[in-house]
Short mmCIF file of C-alpha atoms in Angstrom, two decimals:
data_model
loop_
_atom_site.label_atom_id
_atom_site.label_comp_id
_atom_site.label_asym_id
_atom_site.label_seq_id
_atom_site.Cartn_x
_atom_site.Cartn_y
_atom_site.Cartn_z
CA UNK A 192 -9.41 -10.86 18.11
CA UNK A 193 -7.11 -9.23 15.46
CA UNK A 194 -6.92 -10.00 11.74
CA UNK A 195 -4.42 -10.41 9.46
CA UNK A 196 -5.43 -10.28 5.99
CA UNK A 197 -3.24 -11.21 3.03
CA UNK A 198 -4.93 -10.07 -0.43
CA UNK A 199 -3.01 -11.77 -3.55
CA UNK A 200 -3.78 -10.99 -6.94
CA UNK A 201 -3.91 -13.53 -9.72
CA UNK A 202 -0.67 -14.77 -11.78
CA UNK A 203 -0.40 -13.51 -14.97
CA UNK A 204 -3.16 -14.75 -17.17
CA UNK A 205 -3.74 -15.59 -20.93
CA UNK A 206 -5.73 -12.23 -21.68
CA UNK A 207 -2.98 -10.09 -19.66
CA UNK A 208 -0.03 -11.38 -21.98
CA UNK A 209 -2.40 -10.90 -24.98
CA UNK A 210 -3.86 -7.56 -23.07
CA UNK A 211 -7.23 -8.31 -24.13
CA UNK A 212 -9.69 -7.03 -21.24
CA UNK A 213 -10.51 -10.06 -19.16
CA UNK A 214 -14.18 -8.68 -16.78
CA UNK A 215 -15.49 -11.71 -14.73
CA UNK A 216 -16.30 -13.74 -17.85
CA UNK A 217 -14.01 -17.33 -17.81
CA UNK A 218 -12.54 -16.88 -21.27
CA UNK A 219 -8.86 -16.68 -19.58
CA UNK A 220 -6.43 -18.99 -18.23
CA UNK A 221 -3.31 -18.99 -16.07
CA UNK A 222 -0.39 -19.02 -18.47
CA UNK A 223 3.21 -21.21 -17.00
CA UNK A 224 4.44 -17.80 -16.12
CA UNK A 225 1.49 -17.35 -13.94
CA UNK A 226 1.41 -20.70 -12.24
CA UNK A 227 5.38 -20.20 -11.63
CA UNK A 228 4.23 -17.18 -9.53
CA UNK A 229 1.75 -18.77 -7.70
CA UNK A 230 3.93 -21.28 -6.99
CA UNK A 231 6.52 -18.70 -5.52
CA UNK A 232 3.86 -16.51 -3.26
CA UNK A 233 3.25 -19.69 -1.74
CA UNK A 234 6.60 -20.86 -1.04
CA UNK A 235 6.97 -17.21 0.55
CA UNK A 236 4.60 -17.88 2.86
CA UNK A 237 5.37 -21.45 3.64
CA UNK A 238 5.26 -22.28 7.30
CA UNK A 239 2.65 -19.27 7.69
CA UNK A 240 -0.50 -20.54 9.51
CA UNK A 241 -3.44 -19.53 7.68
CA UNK A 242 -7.13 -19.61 9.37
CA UNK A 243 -8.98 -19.45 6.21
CA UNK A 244 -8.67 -18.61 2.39
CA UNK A 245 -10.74 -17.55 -0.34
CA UNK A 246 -10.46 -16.86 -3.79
CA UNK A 247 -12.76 -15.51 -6.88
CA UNK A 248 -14.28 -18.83 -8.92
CA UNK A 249 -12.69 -17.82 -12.54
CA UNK A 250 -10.07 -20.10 -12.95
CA UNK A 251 -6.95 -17.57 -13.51
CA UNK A 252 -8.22 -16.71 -9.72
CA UNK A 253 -8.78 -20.45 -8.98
CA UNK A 254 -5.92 -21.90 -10.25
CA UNK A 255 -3.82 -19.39 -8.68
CA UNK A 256 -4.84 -20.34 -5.06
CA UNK A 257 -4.36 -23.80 -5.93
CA UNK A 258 -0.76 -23.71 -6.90
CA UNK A 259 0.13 -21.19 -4.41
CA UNK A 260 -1.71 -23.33 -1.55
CA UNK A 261 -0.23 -26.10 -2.82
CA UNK A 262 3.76 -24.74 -2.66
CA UNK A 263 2.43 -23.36 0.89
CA UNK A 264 2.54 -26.44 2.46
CA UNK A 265 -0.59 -25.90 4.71
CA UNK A 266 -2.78 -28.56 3.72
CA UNK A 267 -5.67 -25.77 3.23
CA UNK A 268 -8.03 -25.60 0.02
CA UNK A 269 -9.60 -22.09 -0.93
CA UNK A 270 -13.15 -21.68 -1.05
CA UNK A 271 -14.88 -20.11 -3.71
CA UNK A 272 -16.53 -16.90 -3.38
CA UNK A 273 -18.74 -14.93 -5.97
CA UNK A 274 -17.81 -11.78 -3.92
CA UNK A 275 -14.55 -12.05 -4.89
CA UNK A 276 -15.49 -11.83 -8.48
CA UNK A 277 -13.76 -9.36 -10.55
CA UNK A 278 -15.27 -6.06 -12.37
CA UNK A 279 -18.29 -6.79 -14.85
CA UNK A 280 -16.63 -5.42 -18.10
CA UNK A 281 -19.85 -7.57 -20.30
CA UNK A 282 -19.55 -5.46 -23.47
CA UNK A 283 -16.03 -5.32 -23.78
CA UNK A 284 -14.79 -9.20 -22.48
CA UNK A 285 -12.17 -10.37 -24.63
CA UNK A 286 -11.66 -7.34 -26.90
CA UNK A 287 -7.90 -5.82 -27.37
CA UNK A 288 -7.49 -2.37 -25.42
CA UNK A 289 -6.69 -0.17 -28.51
CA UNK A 290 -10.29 -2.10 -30.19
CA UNK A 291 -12.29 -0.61 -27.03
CA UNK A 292 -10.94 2.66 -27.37
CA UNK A 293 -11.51 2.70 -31.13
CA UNK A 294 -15.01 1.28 -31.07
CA UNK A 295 -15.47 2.87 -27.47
CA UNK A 296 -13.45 6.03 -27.22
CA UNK A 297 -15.51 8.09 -24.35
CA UNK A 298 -16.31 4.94 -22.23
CA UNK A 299 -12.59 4.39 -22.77
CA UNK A 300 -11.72 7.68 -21.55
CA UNK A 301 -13.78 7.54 -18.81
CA UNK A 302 -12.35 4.11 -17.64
CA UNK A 303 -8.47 5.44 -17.72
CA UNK A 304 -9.52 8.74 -16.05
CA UNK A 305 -12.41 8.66 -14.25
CA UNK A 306 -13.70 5.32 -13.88
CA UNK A 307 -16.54 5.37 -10.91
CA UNK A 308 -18.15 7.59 -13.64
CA UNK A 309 -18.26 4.70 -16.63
CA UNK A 310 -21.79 3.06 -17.38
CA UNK A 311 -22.15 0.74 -19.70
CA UNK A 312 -24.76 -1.69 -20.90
CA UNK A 313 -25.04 -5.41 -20.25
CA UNK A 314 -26.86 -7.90 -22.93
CA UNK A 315 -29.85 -7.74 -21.75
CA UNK A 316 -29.98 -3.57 -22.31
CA UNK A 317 -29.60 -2.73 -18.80
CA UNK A 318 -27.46 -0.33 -17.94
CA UNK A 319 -24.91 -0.27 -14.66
CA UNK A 320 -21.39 1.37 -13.38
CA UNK A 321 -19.37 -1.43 -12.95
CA UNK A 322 -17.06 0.25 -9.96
CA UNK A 323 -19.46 1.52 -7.72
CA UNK A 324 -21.38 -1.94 -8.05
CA UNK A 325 -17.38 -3.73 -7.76
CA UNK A 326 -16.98 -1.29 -4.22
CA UNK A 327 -20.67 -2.50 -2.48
CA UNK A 328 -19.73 -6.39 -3.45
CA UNK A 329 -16.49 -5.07 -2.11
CA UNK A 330 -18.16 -3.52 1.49
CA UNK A 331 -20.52 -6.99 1.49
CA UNK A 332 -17.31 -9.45 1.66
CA UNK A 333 -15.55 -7.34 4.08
CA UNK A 334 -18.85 -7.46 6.31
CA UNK A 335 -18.85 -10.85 5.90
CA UNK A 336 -15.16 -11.61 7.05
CA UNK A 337 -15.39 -9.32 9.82
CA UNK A 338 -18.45 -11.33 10.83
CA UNK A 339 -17.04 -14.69 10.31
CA UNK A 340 -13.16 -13.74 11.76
CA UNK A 341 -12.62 -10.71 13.50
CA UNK A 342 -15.32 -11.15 15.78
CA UNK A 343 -14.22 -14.53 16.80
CA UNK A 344 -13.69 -15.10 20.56
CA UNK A 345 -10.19 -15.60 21.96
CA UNK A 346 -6.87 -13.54 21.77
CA UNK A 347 -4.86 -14.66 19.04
CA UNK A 348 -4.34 -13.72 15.99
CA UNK A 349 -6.52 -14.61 12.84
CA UNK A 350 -4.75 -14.75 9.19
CA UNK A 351 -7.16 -14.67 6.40
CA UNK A 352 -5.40 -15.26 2.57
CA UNK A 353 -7.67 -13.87 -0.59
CA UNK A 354 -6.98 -14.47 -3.88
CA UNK A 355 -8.97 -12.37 -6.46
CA UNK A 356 -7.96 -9.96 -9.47
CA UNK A 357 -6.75 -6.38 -10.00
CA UNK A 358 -9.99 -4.32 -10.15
CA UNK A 359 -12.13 -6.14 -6.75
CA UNK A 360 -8.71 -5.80 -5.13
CA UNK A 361 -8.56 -2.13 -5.02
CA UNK A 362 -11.93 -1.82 -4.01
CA UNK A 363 -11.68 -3.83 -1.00
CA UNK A 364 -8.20 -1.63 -0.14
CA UNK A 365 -10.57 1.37 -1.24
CA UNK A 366 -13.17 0.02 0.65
CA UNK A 367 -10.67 -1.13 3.48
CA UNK A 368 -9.31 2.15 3.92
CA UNK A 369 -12.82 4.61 3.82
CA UNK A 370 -11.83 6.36 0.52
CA UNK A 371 -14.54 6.47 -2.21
CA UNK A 372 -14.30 4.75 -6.01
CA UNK A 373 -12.93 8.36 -7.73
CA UNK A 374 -9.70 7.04 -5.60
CA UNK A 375 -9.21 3.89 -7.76
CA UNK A 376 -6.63 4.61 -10.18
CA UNK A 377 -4.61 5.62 -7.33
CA UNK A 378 -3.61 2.11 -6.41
CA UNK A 379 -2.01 -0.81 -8.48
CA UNK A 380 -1.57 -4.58 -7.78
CA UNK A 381 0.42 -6.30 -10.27
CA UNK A 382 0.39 -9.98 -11.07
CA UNK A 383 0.90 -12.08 -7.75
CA UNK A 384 1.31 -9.15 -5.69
CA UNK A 385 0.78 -9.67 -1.88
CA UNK A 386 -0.47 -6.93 -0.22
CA UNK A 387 -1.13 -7.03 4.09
CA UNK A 388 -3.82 -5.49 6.20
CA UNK A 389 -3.85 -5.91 9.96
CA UNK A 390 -7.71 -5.06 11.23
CA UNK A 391 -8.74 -4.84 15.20
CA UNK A 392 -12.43 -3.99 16.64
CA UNK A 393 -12.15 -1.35 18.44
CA UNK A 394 -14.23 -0.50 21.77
CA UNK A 395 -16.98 1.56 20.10
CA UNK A 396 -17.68 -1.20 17.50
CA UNK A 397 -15.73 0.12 14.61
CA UNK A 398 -12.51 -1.60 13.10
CA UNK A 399 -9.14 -0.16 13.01
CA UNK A 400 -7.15 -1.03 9.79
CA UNK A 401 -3.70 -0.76 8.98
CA UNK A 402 -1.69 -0.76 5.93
CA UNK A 403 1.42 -3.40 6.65
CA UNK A 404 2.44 -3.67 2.53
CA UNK A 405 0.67 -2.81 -0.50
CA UNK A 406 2.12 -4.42 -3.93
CA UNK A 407 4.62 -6.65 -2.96
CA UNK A 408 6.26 -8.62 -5.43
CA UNK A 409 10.05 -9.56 -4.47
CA UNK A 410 9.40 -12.44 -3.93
CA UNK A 411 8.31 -13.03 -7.58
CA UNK A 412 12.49 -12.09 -8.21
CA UNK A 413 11.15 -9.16 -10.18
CA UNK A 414 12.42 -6.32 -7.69
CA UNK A 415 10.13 -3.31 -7.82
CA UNK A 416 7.45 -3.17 -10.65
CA UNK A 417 8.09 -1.14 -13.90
CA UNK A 418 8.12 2.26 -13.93
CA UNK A 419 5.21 4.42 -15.68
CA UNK A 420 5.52 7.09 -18.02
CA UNK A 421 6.03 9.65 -15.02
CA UNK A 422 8.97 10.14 -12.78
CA UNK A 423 9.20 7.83 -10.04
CA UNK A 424 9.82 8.24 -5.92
CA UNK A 425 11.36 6.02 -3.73
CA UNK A 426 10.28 6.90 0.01
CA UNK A 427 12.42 5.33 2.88
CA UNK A 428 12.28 5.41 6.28
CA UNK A 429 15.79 5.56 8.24
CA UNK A 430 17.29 2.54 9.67
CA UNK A 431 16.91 1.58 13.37
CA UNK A 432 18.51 4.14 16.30
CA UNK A 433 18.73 2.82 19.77
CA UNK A 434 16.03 5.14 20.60
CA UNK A 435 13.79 3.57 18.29
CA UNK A 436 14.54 0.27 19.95
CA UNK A 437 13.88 1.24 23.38
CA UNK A 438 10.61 2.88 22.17
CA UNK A 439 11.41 6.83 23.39
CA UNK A 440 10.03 9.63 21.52
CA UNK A 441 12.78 11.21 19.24
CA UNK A 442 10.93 13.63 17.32
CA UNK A 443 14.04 16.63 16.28
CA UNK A 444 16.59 15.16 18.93
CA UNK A 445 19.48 14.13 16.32
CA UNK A 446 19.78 10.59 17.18
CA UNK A 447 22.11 8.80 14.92
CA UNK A 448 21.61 5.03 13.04
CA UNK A 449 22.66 2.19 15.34
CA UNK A 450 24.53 -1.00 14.46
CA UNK A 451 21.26 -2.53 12.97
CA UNK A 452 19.83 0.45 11.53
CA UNK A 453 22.93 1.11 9.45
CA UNK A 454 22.72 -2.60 8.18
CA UNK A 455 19.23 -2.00 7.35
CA UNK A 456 20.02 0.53 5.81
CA UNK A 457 22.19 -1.65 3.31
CA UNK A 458 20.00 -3.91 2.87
CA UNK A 459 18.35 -1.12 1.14
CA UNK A 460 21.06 -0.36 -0.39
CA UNK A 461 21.48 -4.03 -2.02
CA UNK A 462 17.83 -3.93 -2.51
CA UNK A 463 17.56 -0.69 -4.52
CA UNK A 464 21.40 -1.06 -6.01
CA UNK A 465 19.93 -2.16 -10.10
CA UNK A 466 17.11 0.61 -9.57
CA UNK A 467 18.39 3.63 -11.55
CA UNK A 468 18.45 6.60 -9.36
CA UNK A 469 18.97 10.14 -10.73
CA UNK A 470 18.30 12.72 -7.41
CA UNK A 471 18.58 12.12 -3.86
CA UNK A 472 17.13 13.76 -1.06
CA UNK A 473 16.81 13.34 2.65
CA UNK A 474 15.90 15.10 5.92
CA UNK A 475 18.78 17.04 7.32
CA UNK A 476 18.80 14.77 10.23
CA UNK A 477 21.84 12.55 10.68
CA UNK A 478 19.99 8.82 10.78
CA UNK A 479 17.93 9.70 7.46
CA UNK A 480 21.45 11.83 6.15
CA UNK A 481 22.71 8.14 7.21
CA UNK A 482 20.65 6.18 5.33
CA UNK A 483 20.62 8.21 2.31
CA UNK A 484 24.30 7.66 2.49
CA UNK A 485 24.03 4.19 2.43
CA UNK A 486 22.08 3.58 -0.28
CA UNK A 487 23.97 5.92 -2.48
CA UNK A 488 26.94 4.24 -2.23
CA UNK A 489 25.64 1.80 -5.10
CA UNK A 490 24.72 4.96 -7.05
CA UNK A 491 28.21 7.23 -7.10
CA UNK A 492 28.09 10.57 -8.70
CA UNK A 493 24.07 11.41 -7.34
CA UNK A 494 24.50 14.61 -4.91
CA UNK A 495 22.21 14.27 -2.14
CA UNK A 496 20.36 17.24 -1.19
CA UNK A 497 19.07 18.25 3.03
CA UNK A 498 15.44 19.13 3.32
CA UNK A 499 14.48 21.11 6.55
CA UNK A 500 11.10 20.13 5.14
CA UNK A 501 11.39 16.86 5.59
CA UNK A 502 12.60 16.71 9.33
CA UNK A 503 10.54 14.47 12.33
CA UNK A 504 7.74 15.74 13.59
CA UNK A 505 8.75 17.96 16.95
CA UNK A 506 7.55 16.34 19.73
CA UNK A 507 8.47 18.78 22.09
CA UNK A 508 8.56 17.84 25.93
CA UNK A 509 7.97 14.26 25.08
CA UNK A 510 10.99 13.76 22.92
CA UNK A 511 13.82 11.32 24.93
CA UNK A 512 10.91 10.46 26.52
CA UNK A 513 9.44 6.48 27.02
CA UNK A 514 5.83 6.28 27.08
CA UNK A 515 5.55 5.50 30.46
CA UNK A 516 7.36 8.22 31.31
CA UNK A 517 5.26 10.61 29.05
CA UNK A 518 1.88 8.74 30.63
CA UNK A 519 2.54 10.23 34.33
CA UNK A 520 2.43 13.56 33.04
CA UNK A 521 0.73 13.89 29.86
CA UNK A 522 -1.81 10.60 30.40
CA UNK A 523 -4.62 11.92 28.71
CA UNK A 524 -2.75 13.90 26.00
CA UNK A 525 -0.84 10.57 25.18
CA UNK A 526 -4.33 8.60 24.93
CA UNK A 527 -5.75 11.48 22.51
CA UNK A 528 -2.58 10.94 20.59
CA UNK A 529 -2.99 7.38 19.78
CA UNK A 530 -6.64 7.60 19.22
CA UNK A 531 -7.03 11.38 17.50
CA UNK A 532 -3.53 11.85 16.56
CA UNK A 533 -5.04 15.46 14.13
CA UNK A 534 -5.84 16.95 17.55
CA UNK A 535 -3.03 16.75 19.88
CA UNK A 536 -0.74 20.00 20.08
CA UNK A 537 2.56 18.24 21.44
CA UNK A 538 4.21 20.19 24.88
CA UNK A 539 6.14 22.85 23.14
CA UNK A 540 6.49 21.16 19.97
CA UNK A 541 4.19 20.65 17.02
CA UNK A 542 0.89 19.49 15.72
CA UNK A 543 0.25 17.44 12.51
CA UNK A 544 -0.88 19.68 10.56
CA UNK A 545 2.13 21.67 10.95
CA UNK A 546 3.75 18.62 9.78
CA UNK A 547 1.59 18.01 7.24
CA UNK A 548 2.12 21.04 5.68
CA UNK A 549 5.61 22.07 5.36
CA UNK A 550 6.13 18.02 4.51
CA UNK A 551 3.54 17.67 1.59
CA UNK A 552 4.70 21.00 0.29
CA UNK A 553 8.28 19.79 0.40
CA UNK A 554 7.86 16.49 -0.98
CA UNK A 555 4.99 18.11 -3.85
CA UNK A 556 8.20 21.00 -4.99
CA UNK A 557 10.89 17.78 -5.46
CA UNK A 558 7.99 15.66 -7.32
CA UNK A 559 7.49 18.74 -9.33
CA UNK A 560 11.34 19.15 -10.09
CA UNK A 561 11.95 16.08 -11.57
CA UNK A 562 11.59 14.42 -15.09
CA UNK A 563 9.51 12.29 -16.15
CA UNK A 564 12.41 9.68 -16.88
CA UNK A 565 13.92 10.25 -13.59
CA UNK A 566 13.68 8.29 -10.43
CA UNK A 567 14.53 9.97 -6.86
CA UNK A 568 15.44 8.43 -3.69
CA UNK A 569 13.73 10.23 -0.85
CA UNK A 570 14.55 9.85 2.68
CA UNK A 571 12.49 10.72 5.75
CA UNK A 572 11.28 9.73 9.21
CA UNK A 573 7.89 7.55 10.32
CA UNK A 574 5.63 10.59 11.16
CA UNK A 575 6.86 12.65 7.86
CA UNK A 576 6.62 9.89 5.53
CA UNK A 577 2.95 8.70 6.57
CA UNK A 578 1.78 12.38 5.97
CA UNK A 579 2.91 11.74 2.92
CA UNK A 580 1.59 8.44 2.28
CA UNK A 581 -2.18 9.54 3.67
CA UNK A 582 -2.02 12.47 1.22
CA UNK A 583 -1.33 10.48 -1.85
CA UNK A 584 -3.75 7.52 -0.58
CA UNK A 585 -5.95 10.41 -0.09
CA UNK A 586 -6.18 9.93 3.85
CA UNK A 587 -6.13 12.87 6.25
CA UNK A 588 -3.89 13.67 9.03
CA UNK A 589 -6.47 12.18 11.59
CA UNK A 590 -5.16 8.70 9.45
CA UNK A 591 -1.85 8.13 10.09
CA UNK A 592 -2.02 4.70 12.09
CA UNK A 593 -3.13 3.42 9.31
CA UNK A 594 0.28 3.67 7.48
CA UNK A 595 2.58 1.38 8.59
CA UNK A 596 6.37 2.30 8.30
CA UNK A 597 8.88 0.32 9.25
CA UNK A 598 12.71 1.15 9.77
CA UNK A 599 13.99 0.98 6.38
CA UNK A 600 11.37 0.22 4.16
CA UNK A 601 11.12 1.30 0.75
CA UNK A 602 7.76 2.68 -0.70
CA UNK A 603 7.12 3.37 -4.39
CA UNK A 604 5.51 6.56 -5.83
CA UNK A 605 4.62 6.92 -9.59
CA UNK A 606 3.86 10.29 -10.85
CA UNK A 607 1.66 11.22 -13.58
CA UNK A 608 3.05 11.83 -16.55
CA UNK A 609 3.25 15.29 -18.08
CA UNK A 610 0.04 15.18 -20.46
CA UNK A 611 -1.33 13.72 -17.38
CA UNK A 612 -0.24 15.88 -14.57
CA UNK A 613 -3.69 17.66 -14.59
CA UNK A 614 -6.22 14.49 -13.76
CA UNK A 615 -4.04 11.62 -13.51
CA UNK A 616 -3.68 10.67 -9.56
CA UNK A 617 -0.06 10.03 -8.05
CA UNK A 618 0.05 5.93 -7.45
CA UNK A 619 1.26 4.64 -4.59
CA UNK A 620 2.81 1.56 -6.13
CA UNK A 621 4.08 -0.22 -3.45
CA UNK A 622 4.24 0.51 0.18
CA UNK A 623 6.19 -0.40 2.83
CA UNK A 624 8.46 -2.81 1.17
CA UNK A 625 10.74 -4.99 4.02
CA UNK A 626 11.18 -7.89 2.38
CA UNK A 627 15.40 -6.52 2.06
CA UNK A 628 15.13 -6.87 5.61
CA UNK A 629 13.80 -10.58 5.75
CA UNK A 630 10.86 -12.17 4.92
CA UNK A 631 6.99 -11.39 3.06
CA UNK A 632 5.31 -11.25 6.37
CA UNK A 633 6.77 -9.08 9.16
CA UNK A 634 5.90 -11.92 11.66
CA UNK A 635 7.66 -9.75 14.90
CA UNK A 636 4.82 -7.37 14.17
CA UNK A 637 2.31 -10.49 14.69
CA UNK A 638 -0.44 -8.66 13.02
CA UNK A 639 -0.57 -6.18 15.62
CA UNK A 640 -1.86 -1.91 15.42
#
């Protein structure tokens, strides 16, 4: 039976207005702000039928479910989980960031740049790493839910709500996702983020997990989060074609935006229109060129530059194609693509790794040529822009189901910033943003790979 699983982060708290460092000791509070947001997750997901929800016992965590459940309209109560508790900061609860990293200033360090490598000492003079500790309670509540839901009998689908904090959040994406603790500065969930996973068994016993959004919070009327000190990347996929609708392969065929897709892509347009944008790029195919277009027409004066780097994968033979059509000649080929995507060769066209390349060392040379003040809108196809996405998650090409990219969505990239550049990770900030294009939840999708 598939899962659905929505993982919310807490509103904003007493200690993160103050930015005192909060651990899993109960010395903060949800502030009005925080409660407000709360309230509005909920209300986005009113009418959404949820199986089950849990949420970390400290009370910014508790509270937070409460409201939200509360504007949700369910009738559901959460149910407290120490699993869900957040990182074990003991000796440094309730102290101001710039007092750690003057009383602290290598354990600091090591928790801004590095920090699966941080140990620190609890009262009772033992000493522990709070992140790799945070990532196996992290691996023992996703054993558990996959115990309790996903092996459930029956066919529908199971939605599962969490509500925990920043740090055991990224370790269960982390965990979610096979990538190891050193990856955990790469992600960021803001204050009453939603962020959606879709998880299947799959025949041999393992579970298939997809990324639907990471770091949502339009619905919170804040737009996309704040920018760091880096320069920033928007990454959208075109708008709908026709071809896209009827499900053929396109691959390099020029197919141009249909009457939807070019709506979508104003919807992205209205949706990015406040978001200062200083470059442009896009593929040089005609429904990215399209959407590019689109979107610029709230930002006069940026020249938009063609990338051949950036073009759709080349699917060769199969591209016009339906899969059914592509199944009576290429059955087994097809099946190896949707199950070991890295090692199909496509009839006269390419392989991923050929689109890996030229598109990571594309997108790396305009990352590269930008400022840190500037923002650039970049715009791509499904197969380039989940090469992209794995790389920065720090997936491989065997990975890309588990990106999900729909027509028109928006991700967000922050780069490091210059003094950074050398060990500070690109973060993927938000992925897969479609709220423009109606709604938190992409219900059509119904939680399915």
């Amino acid at each position: 039976m598939p899962l659905r699983l929505l993982l919310v982060r807490h509103g904003l708290s007493s200690f993160n207005t103050e930015r005192r460092i909060q651990g899993r000791d109960d010395l903060s509070s949800l502030t009005e702000e925080g409660q407000s947001q709360a309230r509005l997750t909920g209300a986005a997901l009113a009418d959404l039928h949820l199986d089950a929800v849990y949420c970390s016992p400290l009370s910014r965590a508790a509270a937070t479910a409460a409201r939200l459940l509360e504007a949700q309209g369910g009738g559901h109560r959460a149910q407290l989980d120490d699993d869900l508790l957040e990182v074990d900061l003991a000796p440094w609860c309730g102290l101001l960031g710039p007092e750690v990293k003057e009383r602290f200033p290598e354990d600091y360090r090591l928790w801004r740049e590095a920090p699966d490598q941080l140990e620190l000492e609890r009262p009772d003079g033992s000493r522990f790493r709070p992140i790799p500790e945070l990532m196996d309670q992290a691996r023992r509540w996703l054993n558990r839910l996959e115990r309790e839901h996903l092996d459930q009998s029956g066919n529908g689908l199971i939605t599962v709500l969490a509500v925990a904090h920043s740090a055991i959040l990224r370790c269960l994406v982390l965990q979610l996702l096979g990538l190891p603790a050193s990856r955990f500065q790469g992600l960021r969930l803001d204050n009453a983020s939603l962020s959606v996973f879709n998880l299947q068994r799959q025949v041999g016993g393992g579970v298939q997990v997809q990324i639907e959004s990471l770091n949502v919070i339009t619905h919170l009327g804040a737009g996309l989060p704040p920018k760091g000190a880096g320069a920033r990347l928007l990454l959208v996929r075109h708008g709908e074609t026709d071809w896209n609708r009827q499900g053929r392969f396109q691959g390099q065929i020029d197919i141009p935006l249909n009457a939807n897709g070019l709506a979508q892509a104003h919807s992205a347009a209205d949706f990015l229109s406040e978001v200062p944008i200083q470059k442009a790029f896009t593929s040089s195919m005609a429904r990215p060129r399209q959407t590019a277009e689109a979107i610029l027409t709230a930002h006069p004066g940026v020249r938009l530059s063609s990338q051949e780097g950036l073009v759709e994968i080349g699917h060769g033979l199969w591209e016009g194609c339906l899969e059914e059509e592509i199944s009576q000649q290429w059955g087994e080929l097809l099946q190896q693509w949707k199950i070991a995507p890295h090692t199909v060769q496509m009839p006269e066209g390419e392989n991923l790794q050929q689109v890996w390349d030229r598109s990571l060392a594309c997108w790396r040379a305009l990352a590269e040529s930008l400022e840190p003040v500037e923002t650039a809108l970049v715009v791509a196809h499904d197969a380039v822009n989940k090469t992209i996405l794995c790389a920065l998650l720090g997936l491989t090409p065997a990975d890309i189901w588990m990106v999900k990219q729909g027509n028109g969505g928006v991700s967000v990239i922050d780069w490091p910033a210059p003094e950074k550049a050398d060990r500070g990770l690109p973060v993927v900030t938000c992925l897969n943003l479609t709220t423009h294009l109606g709604g938190v939840i992409d219900r059509t999708a119904a939680g399915a790979l």
